[in-house]
mmCIF file of C-alpha atoms in Angstrom:
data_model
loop_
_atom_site.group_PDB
_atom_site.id
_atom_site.type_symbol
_atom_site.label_atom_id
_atom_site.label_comp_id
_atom_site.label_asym_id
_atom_site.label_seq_id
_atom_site.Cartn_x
_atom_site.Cartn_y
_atom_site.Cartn_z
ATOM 1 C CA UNK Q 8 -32.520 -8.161 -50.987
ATOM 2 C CA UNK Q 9 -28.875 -9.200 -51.035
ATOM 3 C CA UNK Q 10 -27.949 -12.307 -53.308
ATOM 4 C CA UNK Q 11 -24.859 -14.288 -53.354
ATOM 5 C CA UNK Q 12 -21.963 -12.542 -55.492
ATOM 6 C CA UNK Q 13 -20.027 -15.193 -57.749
ATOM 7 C CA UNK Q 14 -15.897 -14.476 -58.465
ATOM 8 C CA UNK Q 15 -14.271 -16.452 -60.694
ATOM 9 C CA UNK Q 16 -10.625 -15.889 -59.418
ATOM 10 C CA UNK Q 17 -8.329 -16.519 -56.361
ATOM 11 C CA UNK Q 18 -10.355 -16.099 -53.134
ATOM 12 C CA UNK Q 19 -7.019 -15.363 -51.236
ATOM 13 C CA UNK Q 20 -5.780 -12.470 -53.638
ATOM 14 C CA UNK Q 21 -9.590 -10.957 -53.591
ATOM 15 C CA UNK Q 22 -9.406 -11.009 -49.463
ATOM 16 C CA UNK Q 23 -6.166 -9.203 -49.068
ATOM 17 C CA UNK Q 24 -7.537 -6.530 -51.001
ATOM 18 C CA UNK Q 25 -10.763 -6.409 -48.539
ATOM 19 C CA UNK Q 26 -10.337 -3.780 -45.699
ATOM 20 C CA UNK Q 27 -13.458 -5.382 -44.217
ATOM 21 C CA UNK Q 28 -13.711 -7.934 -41.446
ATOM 22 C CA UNK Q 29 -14.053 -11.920 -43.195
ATOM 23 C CA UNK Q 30 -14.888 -15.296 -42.623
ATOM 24 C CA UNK Q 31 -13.605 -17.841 -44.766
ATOM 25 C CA UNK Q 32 -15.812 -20.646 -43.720
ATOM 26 C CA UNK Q 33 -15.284 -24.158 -45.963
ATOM 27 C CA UNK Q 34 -15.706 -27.899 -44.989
ATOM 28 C CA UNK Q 35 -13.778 -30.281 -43.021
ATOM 29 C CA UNK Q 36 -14.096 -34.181 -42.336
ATOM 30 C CA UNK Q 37 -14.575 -35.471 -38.772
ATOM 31 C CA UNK Q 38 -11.631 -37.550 -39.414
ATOM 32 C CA UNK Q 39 -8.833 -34.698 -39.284
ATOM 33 C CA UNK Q 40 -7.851 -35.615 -43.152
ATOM 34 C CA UNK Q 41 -6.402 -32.948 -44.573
ATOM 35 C CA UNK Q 42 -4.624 -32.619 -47.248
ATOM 36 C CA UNK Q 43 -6.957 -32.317 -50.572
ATOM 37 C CA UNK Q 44 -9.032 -29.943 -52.322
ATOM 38 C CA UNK Q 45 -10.013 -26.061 -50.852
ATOM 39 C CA UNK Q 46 -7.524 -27.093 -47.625
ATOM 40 C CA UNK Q 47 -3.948 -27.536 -49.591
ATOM 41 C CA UNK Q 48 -4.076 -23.459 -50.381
ATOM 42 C CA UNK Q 49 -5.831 -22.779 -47.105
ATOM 43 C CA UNK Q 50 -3.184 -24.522 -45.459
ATOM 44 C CA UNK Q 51 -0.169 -22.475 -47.165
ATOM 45 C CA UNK Q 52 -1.812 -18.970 -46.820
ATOM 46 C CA UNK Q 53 -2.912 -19.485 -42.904
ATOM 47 C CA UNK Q 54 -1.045 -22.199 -41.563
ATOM 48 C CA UNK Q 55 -2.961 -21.680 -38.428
ATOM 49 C CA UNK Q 56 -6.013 -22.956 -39.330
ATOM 50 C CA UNK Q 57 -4.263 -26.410 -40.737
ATOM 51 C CA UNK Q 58 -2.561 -26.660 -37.474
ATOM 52 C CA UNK Q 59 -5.922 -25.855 -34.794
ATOM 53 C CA UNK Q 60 -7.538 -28.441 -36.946
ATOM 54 C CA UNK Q 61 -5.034 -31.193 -36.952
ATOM 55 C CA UNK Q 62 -4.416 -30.252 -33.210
ATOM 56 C CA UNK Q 63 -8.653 -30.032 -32.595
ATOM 57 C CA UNK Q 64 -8.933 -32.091 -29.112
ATOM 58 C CA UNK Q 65 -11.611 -29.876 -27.791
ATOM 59 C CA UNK Q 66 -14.422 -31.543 -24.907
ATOM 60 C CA UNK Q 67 -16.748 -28.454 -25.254
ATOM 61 C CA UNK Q 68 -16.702 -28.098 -28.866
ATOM 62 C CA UNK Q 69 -15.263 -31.768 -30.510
ATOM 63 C CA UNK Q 70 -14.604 -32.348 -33.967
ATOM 64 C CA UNK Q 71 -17.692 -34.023 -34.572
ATOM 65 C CA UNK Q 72 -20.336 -33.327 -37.135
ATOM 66 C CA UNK Q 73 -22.225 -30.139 -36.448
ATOM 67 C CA UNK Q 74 -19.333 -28.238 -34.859
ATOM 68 C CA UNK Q 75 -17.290 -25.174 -36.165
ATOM 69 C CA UNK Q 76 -13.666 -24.560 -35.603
ATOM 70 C CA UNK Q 77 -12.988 -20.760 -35.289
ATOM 71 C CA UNK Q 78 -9.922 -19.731 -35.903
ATOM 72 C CA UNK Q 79 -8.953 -16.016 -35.876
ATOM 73 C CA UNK Q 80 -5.835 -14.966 -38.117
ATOM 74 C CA UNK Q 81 -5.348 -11.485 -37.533
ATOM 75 C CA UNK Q 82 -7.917 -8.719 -36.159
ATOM 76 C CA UNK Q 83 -10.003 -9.277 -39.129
ATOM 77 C CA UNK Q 84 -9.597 -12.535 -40.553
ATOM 78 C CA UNK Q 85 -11.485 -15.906 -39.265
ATOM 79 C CA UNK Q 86 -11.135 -19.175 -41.052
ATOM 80 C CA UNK Q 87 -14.015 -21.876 -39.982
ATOM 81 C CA UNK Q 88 -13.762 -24.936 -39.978
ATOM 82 C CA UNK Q 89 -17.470 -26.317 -40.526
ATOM 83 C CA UNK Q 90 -17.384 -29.814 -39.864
ATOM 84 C CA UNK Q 91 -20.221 -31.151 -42.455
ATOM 85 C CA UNK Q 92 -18.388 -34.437 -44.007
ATOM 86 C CA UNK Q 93 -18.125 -37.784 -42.379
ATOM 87 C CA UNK Q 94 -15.028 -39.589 -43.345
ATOM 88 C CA UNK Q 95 -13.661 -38.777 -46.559
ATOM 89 C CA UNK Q 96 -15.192 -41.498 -49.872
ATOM 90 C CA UNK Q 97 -18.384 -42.435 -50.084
ATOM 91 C CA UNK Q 98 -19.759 -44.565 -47.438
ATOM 92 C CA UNK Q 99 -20.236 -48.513 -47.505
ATOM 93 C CA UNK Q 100 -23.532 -47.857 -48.028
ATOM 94 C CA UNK Q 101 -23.106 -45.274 -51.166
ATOM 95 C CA UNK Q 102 -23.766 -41.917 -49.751
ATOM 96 C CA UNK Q 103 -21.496 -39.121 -50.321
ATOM 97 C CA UNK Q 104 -20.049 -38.098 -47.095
ATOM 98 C CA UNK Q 105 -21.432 -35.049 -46.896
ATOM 99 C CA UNK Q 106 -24.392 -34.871 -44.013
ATOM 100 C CA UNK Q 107 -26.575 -31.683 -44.836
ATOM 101 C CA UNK Q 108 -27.953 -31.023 -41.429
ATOM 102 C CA UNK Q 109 -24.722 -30.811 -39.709
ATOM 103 C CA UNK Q 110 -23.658 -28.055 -42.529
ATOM 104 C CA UNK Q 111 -26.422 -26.187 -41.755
ATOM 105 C CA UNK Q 112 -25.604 -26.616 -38.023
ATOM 106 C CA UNK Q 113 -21.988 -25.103 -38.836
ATOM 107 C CA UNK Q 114 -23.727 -22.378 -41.382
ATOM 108 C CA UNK Q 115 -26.012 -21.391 -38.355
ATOM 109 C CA UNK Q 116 -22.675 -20.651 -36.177
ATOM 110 C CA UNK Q 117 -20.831 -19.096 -38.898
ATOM 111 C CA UNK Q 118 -23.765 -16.744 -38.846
ATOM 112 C CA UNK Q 119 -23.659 -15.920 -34.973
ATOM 113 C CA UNK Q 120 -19.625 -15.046 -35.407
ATOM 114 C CA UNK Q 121 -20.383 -13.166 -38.235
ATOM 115 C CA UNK Q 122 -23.444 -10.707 -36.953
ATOM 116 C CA UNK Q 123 -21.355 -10.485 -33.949
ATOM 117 C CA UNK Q 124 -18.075 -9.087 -35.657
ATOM 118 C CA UNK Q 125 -20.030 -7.260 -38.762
ATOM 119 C CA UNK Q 126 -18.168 -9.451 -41.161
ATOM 120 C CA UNK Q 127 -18.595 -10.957 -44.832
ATOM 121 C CA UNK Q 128 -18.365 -14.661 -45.798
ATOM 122 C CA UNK Q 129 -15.793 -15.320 -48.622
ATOM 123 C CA UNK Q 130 -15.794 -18.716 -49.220
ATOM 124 C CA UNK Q 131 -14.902 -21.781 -51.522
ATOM 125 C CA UNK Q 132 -18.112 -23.835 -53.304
ATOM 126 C CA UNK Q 133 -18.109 -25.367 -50.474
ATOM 127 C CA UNK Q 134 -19.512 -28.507 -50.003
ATOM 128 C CA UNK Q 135 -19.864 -29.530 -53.788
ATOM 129 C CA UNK Q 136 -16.199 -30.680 -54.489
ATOM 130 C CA UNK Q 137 -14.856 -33.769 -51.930
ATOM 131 C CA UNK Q 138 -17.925 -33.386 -49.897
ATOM 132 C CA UNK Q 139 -20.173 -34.477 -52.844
ATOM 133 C CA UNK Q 140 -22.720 -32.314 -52.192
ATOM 134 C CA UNK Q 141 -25.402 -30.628 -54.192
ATOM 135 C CA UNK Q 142 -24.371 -27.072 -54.413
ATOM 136 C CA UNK Q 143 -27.926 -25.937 -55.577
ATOM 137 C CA UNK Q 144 -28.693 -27.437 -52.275
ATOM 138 C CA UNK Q 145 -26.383 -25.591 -50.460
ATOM 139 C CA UNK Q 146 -27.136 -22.489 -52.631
ATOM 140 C CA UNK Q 147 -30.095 -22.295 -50.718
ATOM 141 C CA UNK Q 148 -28.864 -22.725 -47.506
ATOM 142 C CA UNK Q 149 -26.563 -19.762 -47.929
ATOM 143 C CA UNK Q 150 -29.492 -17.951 -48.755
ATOM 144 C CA UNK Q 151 -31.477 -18.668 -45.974
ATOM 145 C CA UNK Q 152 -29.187 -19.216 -43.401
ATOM 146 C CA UNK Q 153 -26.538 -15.964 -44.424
ATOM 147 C CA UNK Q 154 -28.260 -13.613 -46.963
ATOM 148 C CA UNK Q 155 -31.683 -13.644 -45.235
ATOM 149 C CA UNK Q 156 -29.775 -12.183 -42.124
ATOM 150 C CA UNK Q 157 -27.889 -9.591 -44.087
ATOM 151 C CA UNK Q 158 -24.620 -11.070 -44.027
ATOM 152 C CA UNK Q 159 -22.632 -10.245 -47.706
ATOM 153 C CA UNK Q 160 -21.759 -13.817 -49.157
ATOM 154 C CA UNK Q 161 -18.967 -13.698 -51.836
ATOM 155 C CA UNK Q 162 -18.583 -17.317 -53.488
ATOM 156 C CA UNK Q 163 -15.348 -17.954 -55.743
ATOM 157 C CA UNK Q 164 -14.598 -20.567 -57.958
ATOM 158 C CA UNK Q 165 -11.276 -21.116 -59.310
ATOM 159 C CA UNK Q 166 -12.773 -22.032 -63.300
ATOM 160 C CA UNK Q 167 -16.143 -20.634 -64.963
ATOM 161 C CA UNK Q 168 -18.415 -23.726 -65.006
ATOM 162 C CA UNK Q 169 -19.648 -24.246 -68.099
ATOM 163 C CA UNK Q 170 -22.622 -26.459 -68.261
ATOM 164 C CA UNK Q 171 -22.203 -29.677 -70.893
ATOM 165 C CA UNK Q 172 -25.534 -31.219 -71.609
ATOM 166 C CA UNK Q 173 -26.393 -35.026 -70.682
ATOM 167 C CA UNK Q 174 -27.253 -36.979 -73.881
ATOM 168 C CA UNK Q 175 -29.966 -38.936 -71.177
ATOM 169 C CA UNK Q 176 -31.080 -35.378 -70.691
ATOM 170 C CA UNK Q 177 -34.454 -34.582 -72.031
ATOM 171 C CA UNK Q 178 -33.763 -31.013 -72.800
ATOM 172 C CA UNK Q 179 -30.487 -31.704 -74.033
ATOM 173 C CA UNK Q 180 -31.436 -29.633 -77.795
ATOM 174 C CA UNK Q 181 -27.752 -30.527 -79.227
#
């Protein structure tokens, strides 16, 4: 059984190296914000995939939640656009603006491009930085939605996380 491989380094330096086809898949609003977070370097290393998604006026397959932006960089590069936020904030009512079931929508097609080119997912922590999300949560949706069906995940953070205990935590021994 495949698991998830963790880099801490630059995901853009790592994929040049890669002779392998790729799918950068990461998370986008369905407001066409961008210019924060994972996008800003995304955005300078494949200007094409900034410009399809600022330009993303599509009847079949709308910017809407639940809908994936491919965008094919060279003969063995995609970036996708997963569209799995709402807005960008939390909403007036307090949620992040993250919306799980449209993520796993996107994750589903990522999955469908990827079987049908053979390629690997290298990818942000998606999800867990503007979006809010729970990346434990999402953990287990790359599991089940990529690594049960074979496709190599590589996940790359920028920092190593080091985990600083909550003095409301109970098992906080410190």
């Amino acid at each position: 059984m495949t698991k998830i491989k963790y880099i801490v380094g630059d995901l853009f330096a790592a994929i040049a190296e890669n002779p392998d086809p790729i799918i950068i898949p990461h998370i986008v609003n369905d407001v066409k914000a961008w210019g924060a977070g994972f996008v800003v370097p995304l955005g300078r290393c494949f200007p094409e995939s900034k410009k399809k998604y600022l330009a993303w006026d599509s009847r079949m397959n709308p910017c809407t939640l639940g809908n994936v932006q491919k965008v094919q960089i060279s003969d063995k590069l995609w970036v996708a656009n997963m569209v799995g936020q709402t807005g960008v904030g939390l909403g007036k009512d307090g949620r992040p603006p993250i919306r799980y079931s449209a993520l796993a929508d996107c994750m589903k097609e990522v999955s469908y491009l990827a079987e049908g080119i053979d390629a690997e997912i290298h990818a942000p922590k998606f999800g867990a930085g503007l979006a809010q999300g729970d990346f434990g949560f999402i953990e287990k949706l790359i599991e089940e939605i990529w690594i049960d069906n074979g496709i190599d995940v590589t996940i790359y953070s920028l920092e190593e996380e080091v985990y600083v205990p909550d003095s409301d935590d109970p098992y906080n021994l410190f």
